[in-house]
Coordinates of C-alpha atoms (C1' of nucleotides) in Angstrom, one line a residue:
Chain A
X1 CA -34.6 99.0 -91.7
X2 CA -38.1 100.2 -91.0
X3 CA -38.8 103.9 -91.8
X4 CA -35.7 104.5 -93.7
X5 CA -36.1 107.3 -96.4
X6 CA -39.4 108.3 -95.0
X7 CA -41.0 111.3 -93.2
X8 CA -43.0 110.0 -90.2
X9 CA -45.8 111.8 -88.5
X10 CA -45.6 111.6 -84.7
X11 CA -43.6 112.5 -81.6
X12 CA -40.0 111.5 -82.2
X13 CA -39.8 110.1 -78.6
X14 CA -42.4 107.5 -79.6
X15 CA -41.5 107.0 -83.2
X16 CA -37.9 106.3 -82.4
X17 CA -38.8 103.3 -80.2
X18 CA -39.2 101.4 -83.5
X19 CA -35.6 102.1 -84.4
X20 CA -32.9 99.8 -83.3
X21 CA -30.0 100.8 -81.1
X22 CA -26.8 102.2 -82.7
X23 CA -28.3 102.6 -86.2
X24 CA -28.1 106.3 -87.0
X25 CA -24.8 108.0 -88.2
X26 CA -25.8 111.6 -87.8
X27 CA -28.6 113.4 -86.0
X28 CA -29.0 117.0 -87.3
X29 CA -32.0 119.0 -86.0
X30 CA -33.3 122.3 -85.2
X31 CA -36.0 121.7 -82.6
X32 CA -38.8 124.3 -82.1
X33 CA -37.3 127.0 -79.9
X34 CA -38.9 127.4 -76.6
X35 CA -42.3 129.2 -76.8
X36 CA -41.4 130.4 -80.2
X37 CA -43.6 128.5 -82.7
X38 CA -46.6 128.3 -80.4
X39 CA -49.1 128.2 -83.2
X40 CA -47.7 125.1 -84.8
X41 CA -46.0 123.2 -82.1
X42 CA -48.0 124.0 -79.0
X43 CA -45.3 126.0 -77.5
X44 CA -43.0 124.6 -74.9
X45 CA -42.4 127.1 -72.1
X46 CA -38.7 128.2 -71.7
X47 CA -38.7 127.0 -68.1
X48 CA -39.9 123.6 -69.1
X49 CA -37.8 123.2 -72.2
X50 CA -35.0 121.1 -70.7
X51 CA -37.4 118.7 -69.1
X52 CA -39.3 118.4 -72.4
X53 CA -36.2 117.8 -74.4
X54 CA -34.3 115.3 -72.3
X55 CA -36.4 112.2 -72.7
X56 CA -36.2 112.7 -76.5
X57 CA -32.4 113.2 -76.2
X58 CA -32.3 109.8 -74.4
X59 CA -33.8 108.1 -77.5
X60 CA -31.4 110.0 -79.7
X61 CA -28.6 108.6 -77.6
X62 CA -29.9 105.1 -78.0
X63 CA -30.3 105.1 -81.8
X64 CA -27.1 107.0 -82.5
X65 CA -24.1 104.8 -83.5
X66 CA -21.2 104.9 -81.0
X67 CA -19.1 106.9 -83.4
X68 CA -22.0 109.0 -84.6
X69 CA -22.6 112.7 -84.0
X70 CA -25.6 114.8 -82.8
X71 CA -25.7 118.4 -84.0
X72 CA -28.3 120.6 -82.3
X73 CA -29.1 123.9 -83.9
X74 CA -30.6 126.1 -81.2
X75 CA -30.8 129.6 -80.0
X76 CA -32.0 130.9 -76.7
X77 CA -34.8 133.4 -76.8
X78 CA -34.9 136.6 -74.8
X79 CA -37.3 136.5 -71.9
X80 CA -37.9 139.5 -69.8
X81 CA -34.9 141.3 -71.0
X82 CA -32.5 138.4 -70.5
X83 CA -31.2 135.6 -72.5
X84 CA -33.0 132.6 -71.1
X85 CA -30.7 129.9 -69.7
X86 CA -32.4 126.8 -71.1
X87 CA -29.7 126.2 -73.8
X88 CA -26.8 126.2 -71.3
X89 CA -28.8 124.2 -68.8
X90 CA -29.5 121.8 -71.6
X91 CA -25.8 121.3 -72.2
X92 CA -25.2 120.6 -68.6
X93 CA -28.1 118.1 -68.4
X94 CA -26.9 116.4 -71.6
X95 CA -23.5 115.8 -70.1
X96 CA -25.1 114.4 -67.0
X97 CA -27.0 112.0 -69.3
X98 CA -23.8 110.8 -70.8
X99 CA -23.3 113.0 -73.8
X100 CA -20.0 114.6 -74.5
X101 CA -20.1 118.3 -75.4
X102 CA -17.4 118.1 -78.0
X103 CA -17.8 121.4 -79.9
X104 CA -19.9 124.4 -80.4
X105 CA -20.1 125.7 -84.0
X106 CA -21.4 129.2 -84.7
X107 CA -23.7 130.0 -87.6
X108 CA -22.9 133.6 -88.4
X109 CA -25.8 134.8 -90.6
X110 CA -24.6 136.5 -93.7
X111 CA -27.4 138.6 -94.9
X112 CA -29.8 139.2 -92.1
X113 CA -31.6 142.5 -92.2
X114 CA -30.5 145.1 -89.7
X115 CA -32.8 145.6 -86.7
X116 CA -32.7 147.0 -83.3
X117 CA -34.6 147.2 -80.1
X118 CA -34.2 149.7 -77.3
X119 CA -31.7 147.5 -75.5
X120 CA -30.3 145.2 -78.1
X121 CA -29.4 144.7 -81.7
X122 CA -30.4 142.0 -84.1
X123 CA -29.3 138.5 -83.0
X124 CA -27.2 137.5 -85.9
X125 CA -25.8 134.1 -84.8
X126 CA -27.0 130.7 -83.7
X127 CA -25.4 127.8 -81.9
X128 CA -24.7 124.5 -83.5
X129 CA -23.9 122.3 -80.5
X130 CA -22.1 119.1 -81.1
X131 CA -22.7 116.1 -78.9
X132 CA -21.0 112.7 -79.1
X133 CA -21.2 109.4 -77.3
X134 CA -17.4 108.9 -77.5
X135 CA -14.3 110.9 -77.7
X136 CA -13.5 109.1 -80.9
X137 CA -16.1 109.8 -83.5
X138 CA -16.2 109.7 -87.3
X139 CA -15.2 112.9 -89.0
X140 CA -14.4 113.4 -92.6
X141 CA -12.6 116.7 -92.5
X142 CA -11.4 116.6 -96.2
X143 CA -15.0 116.7 -97.3
X144 CA -15.5 120.3 -96.2
X145 CA -12.2 121.8 -97.3
X146 CA -12.4 125.3 -98.8
X147 CA -10.2 127.0 -101.4
X148 CA -7.1 128.6 -100.1
X149 CA -7.1 132.4 -99.9
X150 CA -5.5 134.6 -102.6
X151 CA -2.6 135.4 -100.3
X152 CA -1.1 132.0 -101.2
X153 CA -0.6 132.7 -104.9
X154 CA 2.0 135.4 -104.3
X155 CA 3.5 134.2 -101.1
X156 CA 4.1 130.5 -102.0
X157 CA 5.8 131.5 -105.2
X158 CA 8.2 133.7 -103.4
X159 CA 9.2 132.2 -100.1
X160 CA 11.1 134.3 -97.6
X161 CA 13.8 132.9 -95.4
X162 CA 11.5 132.7 -92.4
X163 CA 8.9 130.9 -94.6
X164 CA 11.4 128.2 -95.4
X165 CA 12.1 127.1 -91.9
X166 CA 9.9 126.5 -88.9
X167 CA 8.9 129.8 -87.3
X168 CA 7.9 129.6 -83.7
X169 CA 5.0 131.6 -82.3
X170 CA 6.1 134.4 -80.0
X171 CA 3.4 133.9 -77.4
X172 CA 5.0 130.8 -75.9
X173 CA 2.2 128.5 -77.1
X174 CA 4.8 126.3 -78.9
X175 CA 2.7 126.9 -82.0
X176 CA 5.0 127.2 -85.0
X177 CA 4.7 126.8 -88.7
X178 CA 6.6 126.2 -91.8
X179 CA 5.1 127.9 -94.8
X180 CA 7.1 125.9 -97.3
X181 CA 5.0 122.9 -96.4
X182 CA 2.0 124.5 -98.0
X183 CA 3.4 124.8 -101.5
X184 CA 1.0 123.3 -104.0
X185 CA -1.9 123.3 -101.7
X186 CA -5.2 124.5 -103.2
X187 CA -7.5 123.8 -100.3
X188 CA -7.5 124.5 -96.6
X189 CA -9.5 123.4 -93.6
X190 CA -12.3 125.5 -92.4
X191 CA -13.0 126.5 -88.8
X192 CA -15.9 126.3 -86.5
X193 CA -17.7 129.5 -87.7
X194 CA -20.1 129.0 -90.6
X195 CA -20.7 132.2 -92.4
X196 CA -23.9 131.4 -94.4
X197 CA -26.8 133.4 -95.7
X198 CA -30.2 132.9 -94.2
X199 CA -31.3 132.0 -97.7
X200 CA -34.9 130.8 -98.0
X201 CA -34.7 130.6 -101.7
X202 CA -37.6 128.2 -102.1
X203 CA -40.8 130.0 -102.5
X204 CA -43.2 127.4 -101.3
X205 CA -42.0 126.9 -97.8
X206 CA -40.0 128.7 -95.2
X207 CA -37.1 126.7 -93.8
X208 CA -35.7 127.6 -90.5
X209 CA -32.2 127.2 -91.8
X210 CA -30.4 127.2 -95.2
X211 CA -29.7 123.8 -96.8
X212 CA -26.0 124.5 -96.6
X213 CA -26.2 124.1 -92.9
X214 CA -27.2 120.4 -92.8
X215 CA -25.2 119.8 -96.0
X216 CA -22.0 120.9 -94.3
X217 CA -22.5 118.7 -91.3
X218 CA -23.7 115.7 -93.4
X219 CA -20.5 115.9 -95.4
X220 CA -18.4 116.3 -92.3
X221 CA -19.8 113.5 -90.3
X222 CA -21.2 110.9 -92.7
X223 CA -20.3 109.0 -95.9
X224 CA -22.6 108.1 -98.8
X225 CA -25.4 105.7 -97.8
X226 CA -25.1 106.6 -94.1
X227 CA -28.3 107.4 -92.2
X228 CA -29.2 110.9 -91.2
X229 CA -32.0 111.5 -88.7
X230 CA -33.9 114.8 -88.1
X231 CA -36.4 114.2 -85.3
X232 CA -37.9 117.7 -85.9
X233 CA -37.9 117.7 -89.6
X234 CA -40.1 120.8 -90.2
X235 CA -40.1 121.7 -93.9
X236 CA -37.7 118.8 -94.8
X237 CA -34.5 120.7 -95.4
X238 CA -32.3 118.0 -93.6
X239 CA -33.8 115.2 -95.7
X240 CA -33.3 117.2 -99.0
X241 CA -29.7 117.7 -98.1
X242 CA -29.3 114.0 -97.3
X243 CA -30.7 113.0 -100.6
X244 CA -28.6 115.4 -102.6
X245 CA -25.5 114.0 -101.0
X246 CA -26.5 110.4 -101.5
X247 CA -27.3 109.6 -97.8
X248 CA -30.3 107.9 -96.4
X249 CA -32.7 110.0 -94.2
X250 CA -35.3 109.6 -91.6
X251 CA -37.5 112.6 -90.7
X252 CA -40.1 112.9 -88.0
X253 CA -42.5 115.7 -87.2
X254 CA -45.6 116.0 -85.0
X255 CA -47.4 118.3 -87.5
X256 CA -49.3 116.7 -90.4
X257 CA -48.8 119.8 -92.5
X258 CA -45.0 119.7 -92.1
X259 CA -44.9 116.0 -93.0
X260 CA -46.9 116.7 -96.2
X261 CA -44.7 119.7 -97.0
X262 CA -41.6 117.6 -96.5
X263 CA -42.8 114.8 -98.7
X264 CA -43.8 117.2 -101.5
X265 CA -40.4 118.8 -101.3
X266 CA -38.6 115.4 -101.3
X267 CA -40.6 114.2 -104.3
X268 CA -39.5 117.4 -106.1
X269 CA -35.9 116.8 -105.1
X270 CA -35.9 113.2 -106.3
X271 CA -37.3 114.3 -109.7
X272 CA -34.7 117.0 -110.0
X273 CA -31.8 115.1 -108.6
X274 CA -30.3 113.7 -111.9
X275 CA -30.5 117.2 -113.3
X276 CA -28.9 118.7 -110.3
X277 CA -26.2 116.1 -110.3
X278 CA -25.4 116.9 -113.9
X279 CA -25.1 120.6 -113.2
X280 CA -22.9 119.9 -110.3
X281 CA -20.5 117.9 -112.4
X282 CA -20.2 120.8 -114.9
X283 CA -19.8 123.2 -112.1
X284 CA -17.1 121.2 -110.5
X285 CA -15.1 120.9 -113.8
X286 CA -15.4 124.6 -114.4
X287 CA -14.1 125.3 -111.0
X288 CA -11.1 123.1 -111.3
X289 CA -10.1 124.7 -114.6
X290 CA -10.6 128.2 -113.3
Chain B
X1 CA -11.9 159.8 -57.3
X2 CA -9.0 157.8 -56.3
X3 CA -7.1 155.9 -58.9
X4 CA -8.9 157.4 -61.9
X5 CA -6.8 157.3 -65.1
X6 CA -4.3 155.0 -63.6
X7 CA -3.0 151.5 -64.0
X8 CA -2.8 149.8 -60.6
X9 CA -0.7 146.8 -59.6
X10 CA -2.6 144.3 -57.6
X11 CA -5.4 141.9 -57.4
X12 CA -8.6 143.6 -58.6
X13 CA -10.5 142.0 -55.7
X14 CA -8.4 144.0 -53.3
X15 CA -7.8 147.1 -55.3
X16 CA -11.5 147.7 -56.0
X17 CA -12.2 147.9 -52.2
X18 CA -10.9 151.4 -52.5
X19 CA -13.5 152.3 -55.1
X20 CA -16.9 153.6 -54.0
X21 CA -20.2 151.9 -54.9
X22 CA -21.9 152.7 -58.2
X23 CA -19.0 154.6 -59.7
X24 CA -18.1 152.8 -62.9
X25 CA -20.0 153.1 -66.2
X26 CA -18.5 150.2 -68.1
X27 CA -16.5 147.2 -67.1
X28 CA -14.8 145.7 -70.1
X29 CA -12.3 142.9 -69.5
X30 CA -10.8 139.7 -70.8
X31 CA -9.6 137.8 -67.8
X32 CA -7.0 135.1 -68.2
X33 CA -8.9 132.1 -69.5
X34 CA -8.6 129.0 -67.4
X35 CA -5.1 127.5 -67.5
X36 CA -4.4 129.3 -70.7
X37 CA -1.8 131.8 -69.9
X38 CA 0.0 130.0 -67.1
X39 CA 3.4 131.3 -68.2
X40 CA 2.4 134.8 -67.4
X41 CA -0.5 134.5 -64.9
X42 CA -0.7 131.7 -62.3
X43 CA -3.0 129.5 -64.4
X44 CA -6.3 128.8 -62.8
X45 CA -7.5 125.3 -63.2
X46 CA -10.7 125.0 -65.3
X47 CA -12.5 123.2 -62.5
X48 CA -11.7 126.0 -60.1
X49 CA -12.3 128.8 -62.4
X50 CA -15.8 129.8 -61.3
X51 CA -14.9 129.9 -57.7
X52 CA -11.9 132.0 -58.5
X53 CA -13.9 134.4 -60.5
X54 CA -17.0 135.0 -58.4
X55 CA -15.6 137.0 -55.5
X56 CA -14.1 139.4 -58.0
X57 CA -17.4 139.6 -59.8
X58 CA -19.0 140.6 -56.6
X59 CA -16.7 143.6 -56.4
X60 CA -17.5 144.4 -60.0
X61 CA -21.2 144.4 -59.1
X62 CA -20.6 146.8 -56.2
X63 CA -18.6 149.4 -58.1
X64 CA -20.7 149.3 -61.3
X65 CA -23.4 152.0 -61.6
X66 CA -27.0 150.8 -61.6
X67 CA -27.3 151.5 -65.3
X68 CA -23.8 150.4 -66.2
X69 CA -22.7 147.3 -68.2
X70 CA -20.2 144.5 -67.7
X71 CA -18.7 143.0 -70.8
X72 CA -16.8 139.8 -70.3
X73 CA -14.6 138.5 -73.1
X74 CA -14.0 134.8 -72.5
X75 CA -13.7 131.4 -74.2
X76 CA -13.8 127.9 -72.9
X77 CA -10.9 125.6 -73.6
X78 CA -11.0 122.0 -74.6
X79 CA -10.2 119.6 -71.9
X80 CA -10.0 115.9 -72.6
X81 CA -11.8 116.2 -75.9
X82 CA -14.7 118.2 -74.6
X83 CA -15.4 121.9 -74.3
X84 CA -15.1 122.6 -70.6
X85 CA -18.2 124.0 -68.9
X86 CA -16.7 126.7 -66.8
X87 CA -18.0 129.5 -68.9
X88 CA -21.6 128.4 -69.0
X89 CA -21.4 127.6 -65.3
X90 CA -20.1 131.1 -64.7
X91 CA -23.2 132.5 -66.4
X92 CA -25.5 130.5 -64.1
X93 CA -23.5 131.6 -61.0
X94 CA -23.5 135.2 -62.1
X95 CA -27.3 135.1 -62.3
X96 CA -27.5 133.6 -58.9
X97 CA -25.3 136.5 -57.7
X98 CA -27.9 139.0 -59.0
X99 CA -26.4 139.8 -62.5
X100 CA -28.7 139.7 -65.5
X101 CA -27.4 137.8 -68.5
X102 CA -28.7 140.4 -71.0
X103 CA -26.8 139.5 -74.2
X104 CA -24.1 137.4 -75.7
X105 CA -22.1 139.0 -78.5
X106 CA -19.8 136.9 -80.7
X107 CA -16.4 137.9 -81.8
X108 CA -15.9 136.2 -85.2
X109 CA -12.2 136.3 -85.7
X110 CA -11.1 137.4 -89.1
X111 CA -7.6 136.0 -89.0
X112 CA -7.1 133.4 -86.3
X113 CA -4.1 131.2 -86.0
X114 CA -4.4 128.2 -88.3
X115 CA -4.9 124.8 -86.9
X116 CA -6.8 121.5 -87.2
X117 CA -6.9 118.4 -85.1
X118 CA -8.2 114.9 -85.7
X119 CA -11.6 115.7 -84.2
X120 CA -11.9 119.4 -84.5
X121 CA -11.2 122.5 -86.4
X122 CA -9.8 125.8 -85.3
X123 CA -11.9 127.6 -82.7
X124 CA -12.6 130.9 -84.5
X125 CA -14.9 132.8 -82.2
X126 CA -15.1 134.1 -78.6
X127 CA -17.9 135.1 -76.4
X128 CA -18.5 138.7 -75.2
X129 CA -21.0 138.1 -72.5
X130 CA -23.0 141.1 -71.4
X131 CA -24.1 141.4 -67.8
X132 CA -26.2 144.1 -66.2
X133 CA -27.6 145.0 -62.8
X134 CA -30.9 146.2 -64.2
X135 CA -33.1 145.6 -67.2
X136 CA -32.8 149.3 -68.1
X137 CA -29.2 150.2 -68.8
X138 CA -27.5 152.9 -70.8
X139 CA -26.9 152.1 -74.4
X140 CA -26.0 154.6 -77.1
X141 CA -26.8 152.6 -80.2
X142 CA -26.3 155.5 -82.7
X143 CA -22.6 155.6 -81.7
X144 CA -21.8 152.3 -83.3
X145 CA -23.8 152.6 -86.5
X146 CA -22.0 151.4 -89.6
X147 CA -22.1 152.5 -93.3
X148 CA -25.0 151.0 -95.1
X149 CA -22.7 150.1 -98.0
X150 CA -20.7 147.8 -95.9
X151 CA -23.7 146.0 -94.7
X152 CA -25.0 145.7 -98.3
X153 CA -21.9 144.1 -99.7
X154 CA -21.4 141.5 -96.9
X155 CA -18.4 143.2 -95.4
X156 CA -20.9 143.4 -92.5
X157 CA -21.7 145.5 -89.6
X158 CA -18.3 146.1 -88.2
X159 CA -15.6 148.7 -88.2
X160 CA -14.5 149.3 -91.7
X161 CA -11.4 151.4 -92.2
X162 CA -13.3 154.5 -92.8
X163 CA -15.5 153.9 -89.8
X164 CA -12.4 153.3 -87.7
X165 CA -10.9 156.7 -88.7
X166 CA -14.1 158.4 -88.1
X167 CA -14.3 157.0 -84.6
X168 CA -11.0 158.6 -83.6
X169 CA -12.2 161.9 -85.0
X170 CA -14.6 162.1 -82.1
X171 CA -11.8 162.5 -79.7
X172 CA -11.9 165.8 -78.0
X173 CA -14.8 167.2 -80.0
X174 CA -18.4 167.1 -79.1
X175 CA -19.2 163.5 -79.7
X176 CA -23.0 163.7 -80.0
X177 CA -22.9 166.6 -82.4
X178 CA -20.6 164.9 -84.9
X179 CA -22.5 161.7 -84.9
X180 CA -25.8 163.4 -85.6
X181 CA -24.5 164.3 -89.0
X182 CA -24.5 160.7 -90.0
X183 CA -27.6 159.4 -88.4
X184 CA -30.4 158.6 -90.8
X185 CA -28.2 159.1 -93.8
X186 CA -25.9 156.3 -94.8
X187 CA -25.8 154.2 -91.7
X188 CA -27.6 151.2 -90.3
X189 CA -27.5 149.6 -86.9
X190 CA -25.0 146.7 -86.4
X191 CA -25.8 143.4 -84.9
X192 CA -24.4 141.2 -82.2
X193 CA -21.6 139.6 -84.2
X194 CA -18.3 141.5 -84.4
X195 CA -16.1 140.4 -87.3
X196 CA -12.6 141.7 -86.4
X197 CA -9.1 140.6 -87.0
X198 CA -6.8 139.6 -84.1
X199 CA -4.2 142.2 -83.7
X200 CA -0.9 141.0 -84.9
X201 CA 1.5 143.7 -85.8
X202 CA 2.7 145.4 -82.6
X203 CA 6.2 144.3 -81.7
X204 CA 6.4 145.5 -78.2
X205 CA 3.3 143.9 -76.7
X206 CA 0.9 141.3 -77.7
X207 CA -2.6 142.3 -77.0
X208 CA -5.1 139.5 -76.5
X209 CA -7.7 141.4 -78.4
X210 CA -7.8 144.2 -81.0
X211 CA -8.5 147.7 -79.8
X212 CA -11.7 147.8 -81.9
X213 CA -13.2 145.4 -79.5
X214 CA -13.1 147.6 -76.4
X215 CA -13.7 150.7 -78.6
X216 CA -16.9 149.3 -79.9
X217 CA -18.3 148.6 -76.4
X218 CA -17.1 151.8 -75.0
X219 CA -18.9 153.7 -77.6
X220 CA -22.0 151.7 -77.2
X221 CA -22.3 151.8 -73.4
X222 CA -20.6 155.1 -72.4
X223 CA -20.4 158.8 -73.1
X224 CA -17.3 161.0 -73.0
X225 CA -15.8 161.4 -69.5
X226 CA -17.5 158.2 -68.3
X227 CA -15.3 155.8 -66.4
X228 CA -14.2 152.5 -67.9
X229 CA -12.8 149.8 -65.7
X230 CA -10.7 146.8 -66.8
X231 CA -9.7 144.7 -63.8
X232 CA -7.4 142.5 -65.9
X233 CA -5.8 145.2 -68.0
X234 CA -3.0 143.1 -69.5
X235 CA -1.2 145.2 -72.2
X236 CA -3.5 148.2 -71.6
X237 CA -5.7 148.0 -74.7
X238 CA -8.9 148.9 -72.9
X239 CA -7.3 152.0 -71.4
X240 CA -5.9 153.1 -74.8
X241 CA -9.3 152.7 -76.3
X242 CA -10.9 154.8 -73.4
X243 CA -8.4 157.6 -73.9
X244 CA -8.8 157.7 -77.6
X245 CA -12.5 158.1 -77.1
X246 CA -12.3 160.7 -74.4
X247 CA -13.3 158.5 -71.5
X248 CA -11.7 158.0 -68.1
X249 CA -10.1 154.6 -67.3
X250 CA -9.0 152.5 -64.5
X251 CA -6.8 149.5 -65.1
X252 CA -5.7 146.8 -62.7
X253 CA -3.3 143.9 -63.2
X254 CA -1.4 141.5 -60.9
X255 CA 1.7 141.5 -63.1
X256 CA 4.2 144.2 -62.6
X257 CA 5.4 143.8 -66.2
X258 CA 1.9 144.3 -67.6
X259 CA 1.4 147.4 -65.5
X260 CA 4.6 148.9 -66.8
X261 CA 3.8 147.9 -70.4
X262 CA 0.3 149.5 -70.1
X263 CA 1.8 152.7 -68.7
X264 CA 4.3 153.0 -71.5
X265 CA 1.7 152.4 -74.1
X266 CA -0.6 155.0 -72.5
X267 CA 2.1 157.6 -72.4
X268 CA 2.7 156.9 -76.1
X269 CA -1.1 157.3 -76.8
X270 CA -1.3 160.6 -74.9
X271 CA 1.6 162.0 -76.8
X272 CA 0.2 161.0 -80.1
X273 CA -3.4 161.9 -79.4
X274 CA -3.3 165.6 -80.6
X275 CA -1.7 164.5 -83.8
X276 CA -4.2 161.8 -84.5
X277 CA -7.0 164.2 -83.8
X278 CA -5.7 166.7 -86.2
X279 CA -5.3 164.3 -89.0
X280 CA -8.8 163.0 -88.4
X281 CA -10.3 166.4 -88.5
X282 CA -9.0 166.8 -92.1
X283 CA -10.2 163.4 -93.0
X284 CA -13.6 164.0 -91.7
X285 CA -14.1 167.1 -93.8
X286 CA -13.1 165.3 -96.9
X287 CA -15.4 162.6 -96.2
X288 CA -18.4 164.7 -95.7
X289 CA -17.9 166.5 -98.9
X290 CA -17.5 163.3 -100.8
Chain C
dG1 C1' 0.9 161.4 -100.8
dT2 C1' -0.5 156.7 -102.6
dT3 C1' -0.1 152.1 -103.8
dC4 C1' 2.2 147.9 -103.6
dC5 C1' 4.2 144.0 -101.6
dG6 C1' 7.0 141.5 -98.2
dC7 C1' 6.5 139.4 -94.0
dA8 C1' 5.7 138.9 -88.7
dT9 C1' 2.2 137.5 -86.1
dG10 C1' -1.8 135.4 -83.4
dA11 C1' -5.9 132.9 -76.0
dA12 C1' -4.4 125.5 -79.4
dT13 C1' -5.0 120.5 -79.1
dC14 C1' -3.8 115.8 -79.7
dG15 C1' -1.0 111.7 -79.5
dA16 C1' 3.2 109.7 -78.1
dT17 C1' 6.5 109.2 -74.9
dA18 C1' 8.7 109.8 -70.6
dG19 C1' 8.5 110.3 -65.5
Chain D
dA1 C1' -2.7 104.1 -64.1
dC2 C1' -2.0 108.8 -64.0
dT3 C1' 0.4 113.1 -64.9
dA4 C1' 4.0 116.0 -67.4
dT5 C1' 6.5 117.2 -71.4
dC6 C1' 7.2 117.3 -76.3
dG7 C1' 6.6 117.3 -81.2
dA8 C1' 3.4 117.9 -85.1
dT9 C1' 0.0 120.3 -87.2
dT10 C1' -2.3 124.7 -89.8
dC11 C1' -3.8 130.6 -92.7
dA12 C1' -5.0 135.1 -93.5
dT13 C1' -4.3 139.7 -92.2
dG14 C1' -2.7 144.4 -91.8
dC15 C1' 1.5 146.9 -90.7
dG16 C1' 5.3 149.3 -92.6
dG17 C1' 8.9 149.9 -95.6
dA18 C1' 9.7 150.5 -100.6
dA19 C1' 8.6 152.1 -105.0

DNA sequence: GTTCCGCATGAATCGATAG
DNA sequence: ACTATCGATTCATGCGGAA
């Protein structure tokens, strides 16, 4: 397909017209926040944000595969002492346009610097809003499992009577469990809060989000060789994550300088990739042994 | 004032009519989430939730002081594979009714119930939505500072054990005086993510939220002897927190059994209070020396 | 008094089946 | 077809008794 594995200069609304229907597996993006990056993006006013966004969202809908997923990383800015409502209005408008609001993940920032204003503290979280075209969508939950907590070592070796049978929850939810089912399990499923550092470890460019963020969703919603689209690619983090995980990418940005930055970074990634892969293999082995 | 330091049986919409305008410093509440506790409460349908809530919110507005704060702990449930929109619609309706949506805190749950479904993971966070009547509101940011050490080692910005004990030490003693010992020394300001465990050990009553949750907001938005209102008091956690921190409380609930439960628990708290305070005094001295 | 360790507990959602 | 009920699924924490 045209444009695959490229960073394209232009407005995604126009560029995407060259992309066929139902061809993208995952859209992951962090668009310019309203009025926030005025100098680079020309600054969309908060009150106009939803109207600015929706035509683009319509193109996203068209190019996304029926079982694909759209993850939107966004945060509302404070305007005149209030959280502006453009994000929640966006959710309502997206639903009117046919999208399903299937989930809202939270990125809980791990290492942000403390800060305070007269009437508020540092905003330490962002929304990762999940939209889908259908109730059934592709999700590879095993790809993001995490090591089980230390509690398991002791407890699973020494099952109590209640642990051996099904134990019903007392709140009447009908939610019960049987601990003995978990013997021998090393990994557990995560939840919808991502506790990640705001790491901008790379010295040459400032990414809006850590690479672990797109990586996590790419692993969760795509398989190798699937196509990942970021229509506001910025410094290229989503594309780097896609390459590292063996997925195809398509990045778009209206700013020449970001397109160049992304391309430089991708070149760098592709040169380094074999080395990285090798390290990863070692790392993985270590981890299993330990 | 009528009803101060009591738990009242009834619908808050009616009960509050006996309360004068501009008399409450903080409203902290966790109403029954739509259709979620139908075994105990009636179970409001998600689609009807906003209409059910707004008349009550109007009474909250009337009784809240101009510089007071309303903290609403709520979470949307999944209906037919989607997050229901009643919470975000509620925010928009609250603004139409004159409230300002000043902030949204996140409660990141430390130990939520396990669970995974074909298309989603466990929902591990809840919203704590802050509403105000005015852009200028009372906020005592120094009262919720956290040890810098905790922040540094990623334990993050919430109530560590030592911090928790220190909180209680303020009971009955000159709040502002004590806290000033700590300001500027080893403490930093927190942020808007609260990383707390769900309370799980009390056999007699199951609180929907840990006491640290109301405690944190009571410290942040009130001073000793201020009045804290919880119009859906449930098992009385908000009132217990208010007493422990030397504030007045007013609790309301439609369920006889919850009113009784709250009262029992409060009695227990009041009996224990001098003992707690005494222990804490000792603890505090130790800590300052160290 | 302090540490250790056992163990009860906590705002759910989906798919299948029955009414 | 549409609603109601039921079974299956999944961890980590902090209390409290014991050592």
